[in-house]
């Protein structure tokens, strides 16, 4: 079965940094566009950052541009999100997401999420 396992969420002070990790298994990782999404209490889930499988093009939400960085390791089937200069507004559950962009399946998968809390 396909699994996306997030880790790295923590309680951090404003201005601090975290690195989130998403370990993928059960899929052909190189066929998937990977992304990080987040959902704060009472708010809709929103995309934070994406990285393509073919072009390795990255895209960031305006709210995190310049502070977050996404990259992938296609040997270890892992995608990362480095978060710097964290703000209280970044507090949310962060989810790993995979979308097949090369096969006819068009399969999509979500991880369980990891909690990031930015608080003094």
Backbone as CSV, one residue per row, in Angstrom:
resi,resn,N_x,N_y,N_z,CA_x,CA_y,CA_z,C_x,C_y,C_z
1,UNK,0.820,-1.172,0.000,0.000,0.000,0.000,0.877,1.253,0.000
2,UNK,0.300,2.329,-0.500,1.007,3.596,-0.548,0.989,4.231,0.828
3,UNK,2.142,4.739,1.240,2.249,5.448,2.503,3.058,6.718,2.321
4,UNK,2.574,7.790,2.913,3.298,9.043,3.026,3.386,9.358,4.508
5,UNK,4.581,9.321,5.057,4.779,9.464,6.495,5.542,10.742,6.793
6,UNK,4.846,11.708,7.383,5.464,12.972,7.739,6.105,12.900,9.118
7,UNK,7.152,13.690,9.292,7.792,13.835,10.582,8.486,15.189,10.640
8,UNK,8.856,15.597,11.824,9.609,16.831,12.009,8.825,17.970,12.622
9,UNK,7.518,17.831,12.735,6.736,18.882,13.359,7.075,19.023,14.831
10,UNK,6.972,20.252,15.340,7.377,20.509,16.715,6.827,21.847,17.166
11,UNK,7.030,22.141,18.437,6.783,23.468,18.984,8.050,24.285,18.826
12,UNK,7.925,25.469,18.239,9.083,26.306,17.973,8.721,27.764,18.238
13,UNK,9.698,28.540,18.670,9.478,29.961,18.920,9.430,30.747,17.617
14,UNK,8.735,31.881,17.612,8.767,32.736,16.420,10.200,33.055,16.007
15,UNK,10.438,33.011,14.700,11.778,33.211,14.178,12.598,31.953,14.084
16,UNK,12.106,30.864,14.632,12.823,29.606,14.603,12.667,28.874,13.287
17,UNK,13.275,27.693,13.225,13.289,26.892,12.010,12.932,25.450,12.303
18,UNK,12.369,24.794,11.304,12.075,23.372,11.352,12.309,22.772,9.979
19,UNK,12.588,21.479,9.951,12.638,20.737,8.708,11.658,19.580,8.784
20,UNK,10.695,19.589,7.879,9.733,18.508,7.784,10.201,17.477,6.770
21,UNK,9.900,16.223,7.048,10.280,15.124,6.177,9.048,14.306,5.823
22,UNK,8.948,13.921,4.565,7.899,13.029,4.099,8.553,11.842,3.420
23,UNK,8.417,10.675,4.021,8.963,9.439,3.464,7.865,8.694,2.728
24,UNK,8.062,8.479,1.434,7.070,7.822,0.595,7.456,6.370,0.355
25,UNK,6.451,5.513,0.288,6.664,4.109,-0.028,5.442,3.569,-0.753
26,UNK,5.636,2.487,-1.497,4.537,1.853,-2.201,4.157,2.520,-3.504
27,UNK,4.967,3.447,-3.977,4.711,4.116,-5.242,6.015,4.362,-5.984
28,UNK,5.885,4.637,-7.277,7.047,5.012,-8.070,7.262,6.500,-7.868
29,UNK,8.119,6.814,-6.927,8.257,8.181,-6.436,8.576,9.171,-7.546
30,UNK,9.381,8.753,-8.503,9.801,9.654,-9.570,8.674,10.012,-10.534
31,UNK,7.524,9.360,-10.425,6.375,9.674,-11.259,5.441,10.690,-10.622
32,UNK,5.785,11.180,-9.444,4.855,11.991,-8.675,5.344,13.407,-8.459
33,UNK,4.420,14.338,-8.664,4.624,15.681,-8.168,4.361,15.667,-6.669
34,UNK,5.291,16.185,-5.904,5.175,16.196,-4.459,4.890,17.607,-3.970
35,UNK,4.168,17.687,-2.874,3.841,19.001,-2.336,3.574,18.914,-0.842
36,UNK,3.643,20.067,-0.217,3.265,20.230,1.180,2.062,21.151,1.253
37,UNK,1.087,20.754,2.048,-0.090,21.554,2.336,-0.192,21.731,3.836
38,UNK,-0.978,22.700,4.257,-1.184,22.892,5.680,-2.629,23.295,5.951
39,UNK,-3.071,22.991,7.159,-4.414,23.338,7.568,-4.391,23.800,9.020
40,UNK,-4.757,25.043,9.227,-4.870,25.609,10.556,-6.285,25.394,11.079
41,UNK,-6.470,25.400,12.395,-7.811,25.208,12.952,-8.812,26.207,12.394
42,UNK,-9.943,25.697,11.927,-10.992,26.545,11.396,-10.747,27.089,10.010
43,UNK,-9.672,26.675,9.371,-9.343,27.164,8.043,-9.273,26.025,7.040
44,UNK,-9.372,26.387,5.764,-9.259,25.407,4.696,-7.808,24.988,4.509
45,UNK,-7.638,23.783,4.024,-6.302,23.318,3.696,-5.766,24.108,2.505
46,UNK,-4.502,24.510,2.585,-3.905,25.305,1.534,-2.560,24.728,1.131
47,UNK,-2.228,24.911,-0.133,-0.938,24.443,-0.618,0.149,25.398,-0.155
48,UNK,1.254,24.834,0.283,2.385,25.611,0.766,3.507,25.640,-0.263
49,UNK,3.858,24.473,-0.781,4.964,24.370,-1.723,4.804,23.114,-2.555
50,UNK,5.233,23.173,-3.810,5.189,22.023,-4.701,6.534,21.862,-5.395
51,UNK,6.835,20.623,-5.782,8.011,20.344,-6.594,7.650,19.268,-7.604
52,UNK,7.857,19.570,-8.885,7.476,18.661,-9.955,8.428,17.483,-10.059
53,UNK,7.933,16.409,-10.684,8.734,15.202,-10.870,9.596,15.260,-12.111
54,UNK,9.170,15.978,-13.127,9.864,16.013,-14.404,10.816,17.209,-14.518
55,UNK,10.304,18.386,-14.298,11.101,19.591,-14.421,11.765,20.009,-13.111
56,UNK,11.308,19.461,-12.003,11.736,19.845,-10.665,11.466,21.317,-10.378
57,UNK,10.505,21.839,-11.106,10.058,23.188,-10.859,9.416,23.274,-9.479
58,UNK,9.688,24.352,-8.773,9.109,24.571,-7.457,8.170,25.763,-7.485
59,UNK,7.230,25.749,-6.573,6.289,26.840,-6.436,5.938,26.992,-4.965
60,UNK,5.779,28.240,-4.528,5.513,28.519,-3.127,4.330,29.457,-2.981
61,UNK,3.599,29.256,-1.903,2.564,30.213,-1.552,3.205,31.558,-1.225
62,UNK,2.498,32.633,-1.550,3.041,33.960,-1.289,3.405,34.153,0.182
63,UNK,2.641,33.538,1.061,2.843,33.728,2.485,4.129,33.099,3.010
64,UNK,4.723,32.186,2.245,5.938,31.507,2.691,7.118,31.743,1.766
65,UNK,6.906,32.413,0.649,7.977,32.684,-0.308,9.135,33.380,0.381
66,UNK,10.328,32.845,0.165,11.521,33.414,0.764,11.841,32.872,2.138
67,UNK,10.912,32.157,2.743,11.137,31.591,4.070,11.195,30.062,4.051
68,UNK,10.439,29.438,3.147,10.371,27.986,3.065,11.095,27.503,1.817
69,UNK,11.580,26.273,1.860,12.216,25.652,0.708,11.841,24.179,0.639
70,UNK,11.431,23.730,-0.541,11.079,22.336,-0.757,12.127,21.686,-1.650
71,UNK,12.495,20.450,-1.346,13.362,19.671,-2.217,13.052,18.199,-2.043
72,UNK,13.524,17.401,-2.990,13.220,15.978,-2.966,14.476,15.156,-3.195
73,UNK,14.487,13.977,-2.610,15.549,13.002,-2.775,14.930,11.789,-3.455
74,UNK,15.185,11.634,-4.761,14.559,10.568,-5.534,15.235,9.212,-5.326
75,UNK,16.338,9.183,-4.590,16.965,7.920,-4.216,16.307,7.367,-2.961
76,UNK,16.067,8.241,-1.992,15.456,7.836,-0.734,13.939,7.972,-0.728
77,UNK,13.353,8.417,-1.837,11.898,8.587,-1.938,11.371,9.487,-0.825
78,UNK,11.991,10.625,-0.702,11.689,11.527,0.394,11.595,12.959,-0.114
79,UNK,10.663,13.703,0.434,10.543,15.116,0.139,10.641,15.880,1.454
80,UNK,11.271,17.051,1.403,11.535,17.841,2.590,10.940,19.237,2.453
81,UNK,10.703,19.844,3.586,10.311,21.243,3.633,11.094,21.917,4.749
82,UNK,11.991,22.819,4.371,12.720,23.621,5.336,11.944,24.902,5.588
83,UNK,11.678,25.188,6.843,10.906,26.351,7.229,11.761,27.235,8.124
84,UNK,12.008,28.446,7.677,12.788,29.418,8.424,11.921,30.628,8.770
85,UNK,12.386,31.406,9.725,11.692,32.631,10.141,10.223,32.364,10.412
86,UNK,9.964,31.336,11.173,8.593,30.906,11.410,7.801,31.955,12.177
87,UNK,6.544,32.066,11.805,5.621,33.015,12.402,4.466,32.267,13.052
88,UNK,3.788,32.888,14.018,2.612,32.235,14.603,1.577,31.837,13.554
89,UNK,1.468,32.600,12.480,0.535,32.284,11.410,0.876,30.993,10.673
90,UNK,2.083,30.484,10.862,2.480,29.224,10.246,1.985,28.016,11.026
91,UNK,1.420,28.239,12.192,0.909,27.136,13.000,-0.191,26.393,12.252
92,UNK,-0.003,25.096,12.071,-0.947,24.277,11.319,-0.481,22.833,11.345
93,UNK,-1.356,21.951,10.891,-0.952,20.596,10.571,-0.459,20.601,9.133
94,UNK,0.737,20.104,8.925,1.348,20.077,7.602,1.245,18.677,7.017
95,UNK,0.730,18.608,5.778,0.466,17.344,5.112,1.331,17.177,3.874
96,UNK,1.836,15.994,3.696,2.526,15.619,2.478,1.509,15.132,1.452
97,UNK,1.697,15.518,0.191,0.779,15.163,-0.871,1.547,14.703,-2.098
98,UNK,1.020,13.673,-2.760,1.625,13.138,-3.970,0.578,13.040,-5.070
99,UNK,0.941,13.466,-6.280,0.062,13.356,-7.445,0.834,12.777,-8.611
100,UNK,0.327,11.672,-9.138,0.968,11.037,-10.281,0.764,11.892,-11.522
101,UNK,1.855,12.256,-12.168,1.786,13.094,-13.359,2.327,12.409,-14.608
102,UNK,2.692,11.131,-14.519,3.272,10.418,-15.653,2.462,9.215,-16.118
103,UNK,1.692,8.602,-15.245,0.901,7.440,-15.607,-0.543,7.833,-15.867
104,UNK,-1.319,6.884,-16.382,-2.724,7.145,-16.665,-3.592,7.070,-15.419
105,UNK,-3.039,6.605,-14.314,-3.814,6.462,-13.085,-4.213,7.803,-12.505
106,UNK,-3.317,8.772,-12.564,-3.588,10.066,-11.968,-3.824,9.988,-10.476
107,UNK,-3.231,9.003,-9.830,-3.473,8.761,-8.409,-2.967,9.916,-7.555
108,UNK,-3.670,10.159,-6.464,-3.275,11.154,-5.478,-3.287,10.510,-4.099
109,UNK,-2.372,10.967,-3.243,-2.245,10.416,-1.904,-1.921,11.523,-0.919
110,UNK,-2.356,11.307,0.312,-2.103,12.230,1.413,-1.472,11.503,2.588
111,UNK,-0.608,12.201,3.296,-0.101,11.701,4.554,-1.039,12.048,5.697
112,UNK,-0.679,11.617,6.888,-1.494,11.846,8.072,-1.299,13.234,8.674
113,UNK,-0.187,13.857,8.380,0.078,15.194,8.862,1.002,15.222,10.063
114,UNK,1.684,16.338,10.223,2.542,16.577,11.370,2.298,17.996,11.877
115,UNK,2.190,18.141,13.185,1.803,19.412,13.793,2.998,20.338,13.932
116,UNK,2.828,21.556,13.446,3.797,22.629,13.643,3.123,23.725,14.456
117,UNK,3.713,24.056,15.582,3.176,25.101,16.443,4.253,26.148,16.689
118,UNK,3.947,27.390,16.351,4.871,28.511,16.534,4.317,29.376,17.653
119,UNK,5.001,29.375,18.791,4.492,30.015,19.996,5.652,30.320,20.926
120,UNK,5.593,31.477,21.605,6.700,31.818,22.519,6.882,30.809,23.638
